[in-house]
Short mmCIF file of C-alpha atoms in Angstrom, two decimals:
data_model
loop_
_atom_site.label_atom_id
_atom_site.label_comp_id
_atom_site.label_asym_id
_atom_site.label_seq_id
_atom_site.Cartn_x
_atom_site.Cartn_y
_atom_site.Cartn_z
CA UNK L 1 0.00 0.00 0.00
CA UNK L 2 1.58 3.46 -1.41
CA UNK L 3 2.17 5.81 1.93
CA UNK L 4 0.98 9.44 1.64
CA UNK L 5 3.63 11.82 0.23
CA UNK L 6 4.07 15.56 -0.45
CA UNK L 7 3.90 16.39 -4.08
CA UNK L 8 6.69 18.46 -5.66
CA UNK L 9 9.49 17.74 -3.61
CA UNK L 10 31.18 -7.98 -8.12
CA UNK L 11 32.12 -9.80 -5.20
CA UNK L 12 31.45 -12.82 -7.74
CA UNK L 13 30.72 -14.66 -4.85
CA UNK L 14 27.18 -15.52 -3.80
CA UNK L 15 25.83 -14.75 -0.39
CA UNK L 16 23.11 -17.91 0.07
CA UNK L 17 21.34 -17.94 2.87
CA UNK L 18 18.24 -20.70 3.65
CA UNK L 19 14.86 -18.57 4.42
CA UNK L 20 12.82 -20.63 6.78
CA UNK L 21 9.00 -20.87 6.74
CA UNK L 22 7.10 -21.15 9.79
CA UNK L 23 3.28 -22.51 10.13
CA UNK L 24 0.74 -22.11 12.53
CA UNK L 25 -2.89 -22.00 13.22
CA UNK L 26 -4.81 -19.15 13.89
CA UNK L 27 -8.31 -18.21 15.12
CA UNK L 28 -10.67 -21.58 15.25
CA UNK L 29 -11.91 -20.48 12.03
CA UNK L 30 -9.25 -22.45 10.43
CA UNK L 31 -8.41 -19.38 8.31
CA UNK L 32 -5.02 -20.49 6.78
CA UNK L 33 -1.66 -18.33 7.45
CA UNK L 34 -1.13 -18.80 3.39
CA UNK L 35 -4.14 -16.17 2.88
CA UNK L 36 -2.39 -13.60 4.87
CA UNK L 37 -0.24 -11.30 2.23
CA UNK L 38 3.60 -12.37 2.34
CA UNK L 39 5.85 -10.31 4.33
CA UNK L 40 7.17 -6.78 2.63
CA UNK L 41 9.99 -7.20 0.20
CA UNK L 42 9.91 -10.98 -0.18
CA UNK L 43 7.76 -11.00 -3.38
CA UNK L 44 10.17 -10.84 -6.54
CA UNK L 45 9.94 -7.37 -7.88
CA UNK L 46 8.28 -7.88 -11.22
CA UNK L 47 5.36 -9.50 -9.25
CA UNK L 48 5.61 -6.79 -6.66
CA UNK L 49 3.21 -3.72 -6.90
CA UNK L 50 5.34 -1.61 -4.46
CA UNK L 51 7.90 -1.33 -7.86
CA UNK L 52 5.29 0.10 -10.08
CA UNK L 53 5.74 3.57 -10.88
CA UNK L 54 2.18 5.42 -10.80
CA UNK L 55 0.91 6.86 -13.70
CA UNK L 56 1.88 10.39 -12.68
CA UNK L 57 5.54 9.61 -11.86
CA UNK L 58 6.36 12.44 -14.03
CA UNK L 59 4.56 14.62 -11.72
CA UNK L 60 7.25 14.01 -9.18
CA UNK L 61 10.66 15.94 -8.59
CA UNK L 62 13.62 14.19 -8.76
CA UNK L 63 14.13 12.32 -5.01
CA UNK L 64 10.71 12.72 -4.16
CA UNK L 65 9.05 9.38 -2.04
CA UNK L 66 6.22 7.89 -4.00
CA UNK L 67 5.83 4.94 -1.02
CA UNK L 68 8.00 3.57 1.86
CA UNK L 69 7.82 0.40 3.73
CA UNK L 70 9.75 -0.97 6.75
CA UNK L 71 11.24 -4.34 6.05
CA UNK L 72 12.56 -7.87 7.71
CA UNK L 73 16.14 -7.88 6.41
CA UNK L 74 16.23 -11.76 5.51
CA UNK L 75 19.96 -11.03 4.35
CA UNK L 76 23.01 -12.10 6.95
CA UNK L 77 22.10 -11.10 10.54
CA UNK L 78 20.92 -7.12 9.68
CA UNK L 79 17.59 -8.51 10.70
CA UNK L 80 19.06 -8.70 14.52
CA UNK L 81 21.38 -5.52 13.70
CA UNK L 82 19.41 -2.97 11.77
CA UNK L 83 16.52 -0.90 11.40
CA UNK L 84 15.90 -1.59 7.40
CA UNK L 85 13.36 0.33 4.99
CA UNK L 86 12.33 0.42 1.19
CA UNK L 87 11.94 3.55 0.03
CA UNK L 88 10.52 3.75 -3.69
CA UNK L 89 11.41 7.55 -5.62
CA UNK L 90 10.74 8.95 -8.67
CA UNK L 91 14.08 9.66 -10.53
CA UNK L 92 15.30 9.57 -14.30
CA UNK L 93 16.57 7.83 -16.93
CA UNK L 94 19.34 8.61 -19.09
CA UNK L 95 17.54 10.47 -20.97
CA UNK L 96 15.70 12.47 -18.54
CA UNK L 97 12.92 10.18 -18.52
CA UNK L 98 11.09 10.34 -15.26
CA UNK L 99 11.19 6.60 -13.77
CA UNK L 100 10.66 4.81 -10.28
CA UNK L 101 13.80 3.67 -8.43
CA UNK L 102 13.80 1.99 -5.57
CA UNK L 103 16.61 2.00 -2.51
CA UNK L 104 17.02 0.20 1.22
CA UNK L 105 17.82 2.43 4.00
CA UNK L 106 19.77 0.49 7.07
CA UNK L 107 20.64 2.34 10.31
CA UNK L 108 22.28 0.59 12.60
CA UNK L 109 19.89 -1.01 16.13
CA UNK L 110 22.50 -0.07 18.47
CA UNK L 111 22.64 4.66 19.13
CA UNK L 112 25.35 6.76 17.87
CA UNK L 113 27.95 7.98 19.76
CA UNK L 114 29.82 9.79 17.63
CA UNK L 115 29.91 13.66 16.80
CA UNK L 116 27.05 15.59 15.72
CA UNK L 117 24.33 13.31 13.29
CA UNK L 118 24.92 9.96 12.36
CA UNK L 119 26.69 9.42 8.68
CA UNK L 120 25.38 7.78 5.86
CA UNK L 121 27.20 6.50 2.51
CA UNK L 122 25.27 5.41 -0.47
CA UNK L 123 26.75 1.84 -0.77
CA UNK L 124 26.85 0.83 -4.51
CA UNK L 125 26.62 -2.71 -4.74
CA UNK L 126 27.67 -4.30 -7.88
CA UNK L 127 24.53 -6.02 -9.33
CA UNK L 128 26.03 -6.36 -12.82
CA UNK L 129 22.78 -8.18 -13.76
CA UNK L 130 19.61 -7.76 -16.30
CA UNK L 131 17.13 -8.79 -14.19
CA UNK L 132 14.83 -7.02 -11.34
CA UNK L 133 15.17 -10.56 -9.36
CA UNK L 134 18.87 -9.88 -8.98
CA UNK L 135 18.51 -6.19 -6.92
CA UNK L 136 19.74 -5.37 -4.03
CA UNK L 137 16.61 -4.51 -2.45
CA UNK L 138 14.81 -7.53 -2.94
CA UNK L 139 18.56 -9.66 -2.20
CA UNK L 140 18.65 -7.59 1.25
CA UNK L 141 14.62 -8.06 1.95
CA UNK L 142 14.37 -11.97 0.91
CA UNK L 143 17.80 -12.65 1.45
CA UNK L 144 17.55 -14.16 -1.85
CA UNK L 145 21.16 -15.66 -3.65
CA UNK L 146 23.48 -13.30 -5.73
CA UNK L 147 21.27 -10.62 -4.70
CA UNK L 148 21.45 -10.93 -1.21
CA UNK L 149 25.28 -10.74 -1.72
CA UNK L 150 24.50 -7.07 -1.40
CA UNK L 151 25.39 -6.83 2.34
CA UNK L 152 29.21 -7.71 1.36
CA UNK L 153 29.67 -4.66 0.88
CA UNK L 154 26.89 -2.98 3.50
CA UNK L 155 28.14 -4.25 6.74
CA UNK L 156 31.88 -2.78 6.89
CA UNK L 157 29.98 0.37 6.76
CA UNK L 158 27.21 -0.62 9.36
CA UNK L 159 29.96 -1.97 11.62
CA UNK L 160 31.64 1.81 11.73
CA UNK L 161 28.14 2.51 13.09
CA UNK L 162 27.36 4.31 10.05
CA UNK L 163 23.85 4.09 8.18
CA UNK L 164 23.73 2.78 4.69
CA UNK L 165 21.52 3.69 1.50
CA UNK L 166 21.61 0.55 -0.95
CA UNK L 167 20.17 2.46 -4.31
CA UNK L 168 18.97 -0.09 -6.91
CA UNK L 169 20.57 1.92 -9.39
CA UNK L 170 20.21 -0.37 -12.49
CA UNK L 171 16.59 1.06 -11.95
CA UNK L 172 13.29 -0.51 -12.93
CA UNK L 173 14.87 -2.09 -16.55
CA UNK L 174 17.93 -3.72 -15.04
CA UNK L 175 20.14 -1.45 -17.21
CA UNK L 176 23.91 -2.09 -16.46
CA UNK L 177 26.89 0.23 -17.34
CA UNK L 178 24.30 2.95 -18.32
CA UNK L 179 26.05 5.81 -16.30
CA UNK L 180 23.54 8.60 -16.45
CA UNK L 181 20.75 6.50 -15.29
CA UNK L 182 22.96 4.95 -12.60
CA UNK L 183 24.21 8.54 -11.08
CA UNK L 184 20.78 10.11 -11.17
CA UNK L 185 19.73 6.67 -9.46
CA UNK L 186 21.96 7.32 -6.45
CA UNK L 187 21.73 10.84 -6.07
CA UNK L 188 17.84 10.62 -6.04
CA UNK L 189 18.08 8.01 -4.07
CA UNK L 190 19.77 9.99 -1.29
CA UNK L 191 17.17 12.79 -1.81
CA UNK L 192 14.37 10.35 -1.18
CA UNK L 193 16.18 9.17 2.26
CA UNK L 194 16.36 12.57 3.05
CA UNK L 195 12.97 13.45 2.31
CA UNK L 196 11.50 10.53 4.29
CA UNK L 197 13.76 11.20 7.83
CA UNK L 198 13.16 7.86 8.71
CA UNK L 199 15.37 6.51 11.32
CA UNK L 200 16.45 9.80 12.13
CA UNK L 201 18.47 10.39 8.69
CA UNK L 202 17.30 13.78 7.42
CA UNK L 203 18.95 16.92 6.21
CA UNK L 204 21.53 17.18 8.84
CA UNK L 205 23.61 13.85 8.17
CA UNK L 206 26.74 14.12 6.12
CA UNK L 207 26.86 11.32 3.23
CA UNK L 208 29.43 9.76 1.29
CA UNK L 209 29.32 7.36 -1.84
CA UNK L 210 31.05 3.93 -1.79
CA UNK L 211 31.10 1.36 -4.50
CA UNK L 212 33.36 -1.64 -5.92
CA UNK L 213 33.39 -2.87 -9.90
CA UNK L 214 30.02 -2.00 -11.35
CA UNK L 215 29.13 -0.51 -7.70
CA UNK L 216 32.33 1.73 -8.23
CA UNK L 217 30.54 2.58 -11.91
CA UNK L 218 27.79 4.01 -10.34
CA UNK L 219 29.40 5.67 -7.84
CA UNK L 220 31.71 7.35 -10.17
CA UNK L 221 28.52 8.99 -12.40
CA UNK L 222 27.40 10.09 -9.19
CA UNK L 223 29.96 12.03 -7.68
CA UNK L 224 30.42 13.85 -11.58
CA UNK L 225 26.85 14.51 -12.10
CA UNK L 226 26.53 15.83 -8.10
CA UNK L 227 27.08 19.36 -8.97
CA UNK L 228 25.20 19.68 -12.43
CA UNK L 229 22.36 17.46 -10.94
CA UNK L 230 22.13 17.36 -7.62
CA UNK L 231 23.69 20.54 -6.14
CA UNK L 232 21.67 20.45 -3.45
CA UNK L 233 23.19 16.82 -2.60
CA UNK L 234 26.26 17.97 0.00
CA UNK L 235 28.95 14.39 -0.27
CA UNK L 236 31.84 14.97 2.34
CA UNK L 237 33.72 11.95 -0.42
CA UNK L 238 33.58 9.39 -2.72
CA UNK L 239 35.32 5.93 -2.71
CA UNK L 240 35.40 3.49 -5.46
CA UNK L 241 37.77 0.41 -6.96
CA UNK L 242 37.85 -1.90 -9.35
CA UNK L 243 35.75 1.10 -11.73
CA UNK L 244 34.45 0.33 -15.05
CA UNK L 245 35.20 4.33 -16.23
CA UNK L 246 35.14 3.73 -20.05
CA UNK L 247 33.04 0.40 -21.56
CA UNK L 248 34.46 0.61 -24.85
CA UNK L 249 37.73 0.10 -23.38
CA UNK L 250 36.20 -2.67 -20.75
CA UNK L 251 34.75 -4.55 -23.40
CA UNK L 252 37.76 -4.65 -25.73
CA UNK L 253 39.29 -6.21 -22.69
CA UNK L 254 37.08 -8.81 -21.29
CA UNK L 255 36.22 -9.59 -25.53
CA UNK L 256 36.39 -13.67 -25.99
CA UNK L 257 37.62 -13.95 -22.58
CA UNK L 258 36.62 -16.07 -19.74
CA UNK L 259 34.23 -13.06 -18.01
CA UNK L 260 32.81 -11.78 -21.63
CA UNK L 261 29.60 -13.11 -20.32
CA UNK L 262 29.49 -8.94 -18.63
CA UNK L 263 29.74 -8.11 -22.39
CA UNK L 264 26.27 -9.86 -22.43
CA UNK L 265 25.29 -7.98 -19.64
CA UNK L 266 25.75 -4.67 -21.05
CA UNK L 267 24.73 -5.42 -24.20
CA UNK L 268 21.35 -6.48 -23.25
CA UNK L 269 20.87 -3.50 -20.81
CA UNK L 270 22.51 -0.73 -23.25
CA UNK L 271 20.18 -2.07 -26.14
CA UNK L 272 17.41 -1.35 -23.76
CA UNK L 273 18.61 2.12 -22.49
CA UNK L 274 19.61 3.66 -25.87
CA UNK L 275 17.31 2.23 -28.46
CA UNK L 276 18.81 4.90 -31.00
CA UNK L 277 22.44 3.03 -30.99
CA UNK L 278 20.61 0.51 -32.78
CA UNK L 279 22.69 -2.43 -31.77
CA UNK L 280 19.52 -4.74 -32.29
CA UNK L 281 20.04 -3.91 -36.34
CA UNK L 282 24.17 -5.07 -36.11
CA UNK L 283 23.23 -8.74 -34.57
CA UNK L 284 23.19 -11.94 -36.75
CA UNK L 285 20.69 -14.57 -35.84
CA UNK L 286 23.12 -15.96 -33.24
CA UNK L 287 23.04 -12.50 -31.73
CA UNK L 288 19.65 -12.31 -31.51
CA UNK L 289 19.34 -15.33 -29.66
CA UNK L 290 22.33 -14.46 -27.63
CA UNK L 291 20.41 -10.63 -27.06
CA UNK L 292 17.57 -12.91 -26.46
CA UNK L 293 19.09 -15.16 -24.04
CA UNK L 294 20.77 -12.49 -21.49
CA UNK L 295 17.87 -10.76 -20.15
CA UNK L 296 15.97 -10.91 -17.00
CA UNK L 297 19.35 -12.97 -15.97
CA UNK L 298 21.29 -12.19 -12.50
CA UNK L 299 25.55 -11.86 -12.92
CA UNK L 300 26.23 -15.90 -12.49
CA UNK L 301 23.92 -17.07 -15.95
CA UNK L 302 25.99 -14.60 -17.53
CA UNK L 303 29.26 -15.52 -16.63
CA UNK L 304 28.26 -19.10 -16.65
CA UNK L 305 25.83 -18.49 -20.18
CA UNK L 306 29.03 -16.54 -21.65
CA UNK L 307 32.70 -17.42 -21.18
CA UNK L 308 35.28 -16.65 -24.13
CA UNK L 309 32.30 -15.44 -26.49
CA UNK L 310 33.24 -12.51 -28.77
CA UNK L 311 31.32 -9.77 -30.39
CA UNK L 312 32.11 -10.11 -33.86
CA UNK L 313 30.31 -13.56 -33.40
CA UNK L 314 27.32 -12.11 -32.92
CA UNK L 315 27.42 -9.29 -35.48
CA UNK L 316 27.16 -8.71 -38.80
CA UNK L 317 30.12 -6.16 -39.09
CA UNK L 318 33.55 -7.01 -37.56
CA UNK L 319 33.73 -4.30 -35.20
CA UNK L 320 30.43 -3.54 -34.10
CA UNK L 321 31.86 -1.13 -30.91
CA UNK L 322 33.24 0.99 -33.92
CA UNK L 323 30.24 1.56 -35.34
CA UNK L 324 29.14 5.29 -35.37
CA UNK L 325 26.25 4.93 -33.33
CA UNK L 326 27.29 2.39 -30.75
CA UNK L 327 30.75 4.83 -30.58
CA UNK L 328 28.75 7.94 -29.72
CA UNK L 329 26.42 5.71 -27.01
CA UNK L 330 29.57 4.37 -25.36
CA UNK L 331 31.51 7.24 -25.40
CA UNK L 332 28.13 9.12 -23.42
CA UNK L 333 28.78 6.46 -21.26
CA UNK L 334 32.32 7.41 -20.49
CA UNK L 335 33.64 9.24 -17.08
CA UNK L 336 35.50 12.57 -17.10
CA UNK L 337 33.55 15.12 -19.15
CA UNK L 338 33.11 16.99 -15.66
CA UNK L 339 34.93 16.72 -12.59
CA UNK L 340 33.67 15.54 -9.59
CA UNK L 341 33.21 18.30 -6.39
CA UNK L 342 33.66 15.81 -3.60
CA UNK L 343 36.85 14.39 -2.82
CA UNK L 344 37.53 10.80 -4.66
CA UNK L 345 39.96 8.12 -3.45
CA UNK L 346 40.27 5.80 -6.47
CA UNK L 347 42.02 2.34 -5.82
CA UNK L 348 42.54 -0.73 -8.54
CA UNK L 349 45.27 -3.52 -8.95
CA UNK L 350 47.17 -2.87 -11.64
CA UNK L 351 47.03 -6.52 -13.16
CA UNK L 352 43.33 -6.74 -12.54
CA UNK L 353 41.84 -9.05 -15.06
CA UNK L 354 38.38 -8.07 -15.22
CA UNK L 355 38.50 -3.96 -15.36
CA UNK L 356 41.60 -3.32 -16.95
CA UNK L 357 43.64 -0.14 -15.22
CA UNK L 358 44.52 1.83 -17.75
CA UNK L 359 40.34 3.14 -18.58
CA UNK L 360 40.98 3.86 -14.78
CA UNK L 361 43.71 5.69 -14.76
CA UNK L 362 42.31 8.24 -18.10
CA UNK L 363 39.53 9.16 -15.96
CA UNK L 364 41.62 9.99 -12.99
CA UNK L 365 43.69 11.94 -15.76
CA UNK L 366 40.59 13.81 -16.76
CA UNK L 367 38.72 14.63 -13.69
CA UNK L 368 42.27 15.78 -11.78
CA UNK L 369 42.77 18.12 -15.07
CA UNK L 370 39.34 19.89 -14.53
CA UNK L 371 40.26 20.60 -10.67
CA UNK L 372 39.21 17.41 -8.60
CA UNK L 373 41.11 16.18 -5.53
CA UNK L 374 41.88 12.45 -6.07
CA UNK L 375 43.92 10.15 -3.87
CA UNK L 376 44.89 7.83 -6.50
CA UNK L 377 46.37 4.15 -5.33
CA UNK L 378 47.60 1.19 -7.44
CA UNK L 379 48.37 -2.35 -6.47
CA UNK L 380 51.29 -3.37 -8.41
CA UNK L 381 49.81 -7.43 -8.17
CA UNK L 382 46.12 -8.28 -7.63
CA UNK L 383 43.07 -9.88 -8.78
CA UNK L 384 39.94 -8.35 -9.24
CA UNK L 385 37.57 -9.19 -6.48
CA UNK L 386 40.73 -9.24 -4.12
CA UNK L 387 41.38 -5.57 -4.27
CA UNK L 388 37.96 -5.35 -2.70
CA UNK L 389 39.24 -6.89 0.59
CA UNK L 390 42.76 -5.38 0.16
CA UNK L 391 41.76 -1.79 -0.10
CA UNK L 392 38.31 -2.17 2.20
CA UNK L 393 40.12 -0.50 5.31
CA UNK L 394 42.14 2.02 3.41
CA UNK L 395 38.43 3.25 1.39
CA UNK L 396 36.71 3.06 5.06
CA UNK L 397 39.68 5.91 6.88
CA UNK L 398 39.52 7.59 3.78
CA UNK L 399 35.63 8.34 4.28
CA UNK L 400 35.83 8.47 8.08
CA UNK L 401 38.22 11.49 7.62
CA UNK L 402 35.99 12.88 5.29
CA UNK L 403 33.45 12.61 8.48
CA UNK L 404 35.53 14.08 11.09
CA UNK L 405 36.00 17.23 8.56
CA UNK L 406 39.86 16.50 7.75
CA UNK L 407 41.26 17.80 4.74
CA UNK L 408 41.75 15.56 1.49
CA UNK L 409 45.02 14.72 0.25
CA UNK L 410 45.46 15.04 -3.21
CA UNK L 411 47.74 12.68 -5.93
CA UNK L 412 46.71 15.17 -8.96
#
């Protein structure tokens, strides 16, 4: 049931967790429990009202709540640990098409002790999926596989006593690697925390951003859009590793490799988010099928569906990522055409064999040429979802300094 509202305002492990189902009898009517409706959140979200956008979505501002629920975290022990709501917002698309997003609020059970209000990061988790079953929000609510593997990266942060936003930032069409869509995702997605004040997280909290791989995609497009987009969005800093700045570049990499099966991902979801690159017209019947195959699938189906496939395979020209149309997409896809206001600490192995550094490094080039502050560090040896755990401390002080008000350092 929609609440009232004021108009106008990859780890590639699996986190799998058994969900147990209790039975009992109620009054001596011999109702049956199974007529009662199924707890919040645990109802996939293509079969879940509470992710329908209302007809009038467009009626709503950017970050504004369209409904709100309080949920059973079924995901690790935040059930025990947190206080946990879905908040659905209107935001948009990459093309400024007004859409509903959808994004989990956890504060922390136990009070905070720190200094002034409690902080908050936006924790990008990388879904790197084309299906709504594979969100975060439904992984943290049913505690449902990959999904649920969400709360990897959630519960450093709650353990620092912090609160966490988890935006669903693929958005309601499971679109991965589309960076507009993804940054006006997050940034909404803090508005709408904002403009609910539950759990006492309002105006006077300072946030961050934190993100890994495709979380670290996000979270990138976030921090550059912030001051175009979301001025009114103050971010003390940004972390992010592992980032997938340039997907021309990232798919020439992972191209007939073991983990081209997120080529498949991004084709499927950047076919769906910019129509007008007309990558449907380059496929071959094998790449229609293959187009065919990758949706509504979660990040192991692809990477299972699609190891050491390459693009030329399924096209009818030999390079179809040089093809006008699909260049111009990608390249709107790209970091660095603005530079980011909040401080950025940017980490990556150097030999990491899913995102390849160098893409990294450009954007670093670009944003520190147009005046950003970024703390740049590279792991001379590492593997891709190692660099995770190797640099989870180091992004953790970087953002509790940004907290306590200390001044960035700067590798520019």
């Amino acid at each position: 049931m929609r609440s009232a509202a004021p108009r106008g305002s990859s780890l590639r492990t699996a986190l799998l967790l058994p969900i147990a189902t209790a039975a009992a009898l109620v009054a001596a009517s011999g109702a049956a429990l199974a007529d009662d409706p199924p707890p919040a959140g645990s109802v996939p979200p293509d079969q879940d009202p509470f992710y329908s956008a209302p007809a009038d979505i467009g009626t709503y501002g950017p970050g504004q709540v369209v409904a709100n629920r309080k949920i059973t975290p079924k995901s690790g022990n935040l059930g025990d640990t947190v206080d946990a709501w879905q908040i659905s917002y209107r935001t948009n698309d990459s093309h400024g098409t007004a859409e509903l997003a959808v994004t989990t609020l956890l504060v922390p059970k136990k009070a905070w002790t720190g200094g002034g209000a409690r902080p908050v990061v936006s924790v990008q988790a990388a879904e790197d999926s084309t299906g709504t079953q594979c969100a975060p929000s439904y992984g943290i609510s049913a505690g449902a596989g990959i999904a649920g593997a969400g709360t990897l990266f959630a519960s450093p942060v709650l353990d620092k006593g912090w609160a966490v936003a988890m935006p669903d930032f693929e958005g309601p069409k499971s679109v991965f690697m589309a960076g507009p869509q993804a940054g006006h995702a997050v940034l909404d997605g803090i508005r709408a925390v904002q403009n609910l004040g539950a759990g006492g997280i309002g105006a006077s909290n300072t946030w961050a951003l934190d993100g890994y791989s495709g979380g670290a995609q996000a979270t990138g497009w976030a921090a550059e859009l912030q001051p175009a987009y979301a001025p009114d969005v103050r971010l003390a800093g940004a972390a992010m590793g592992g980032t997938p700045a340039d997907p021309a570049a990232v798919a020439r990499s992972l191209d007939g490799g073991l983990f081209s099966g997120f080529e498949a991902a991004a084709t499927v979801s950047l076919d769906t988010e910019f129509p007008e690159a007309g990558i449907q017209k380059l496929l071959n019947d094998k790449g229609k099928q293959a187009l065919s195959d990758s949706r509504n699938k979660c990040l192991t189906d692809l990477l299972i569906g699609f190891p050491f496939k390459k693009l030329a395979d399924y096209s009818t020209v030999p390079d179809p990522l040089a093809v006008p149309s699909v260049a111009a997409m990608l390249k709107k896809n790209t970091m660095g055409s603005a530079a980011p206001a909040a401080p950025v600490f940017d980490y990556h192995a150097n030999t990491d064999e899913i995102v390849p550094v160098g893409q990294a490094d450009a954007v670093v080039k670009a944003w520190c040429s147009k005046g950003a502050k970024v703390q740049t560090v590279r792991d001379a040896v590492g593997e891709h979802a190692l660099e995770a755990l190797v640099r989870q401390n180091d992004a953790l002080a970087f953002l509790a300094d940004r907290f306590a008000g200390r001044p960035a350092s700067s590798t520019c």
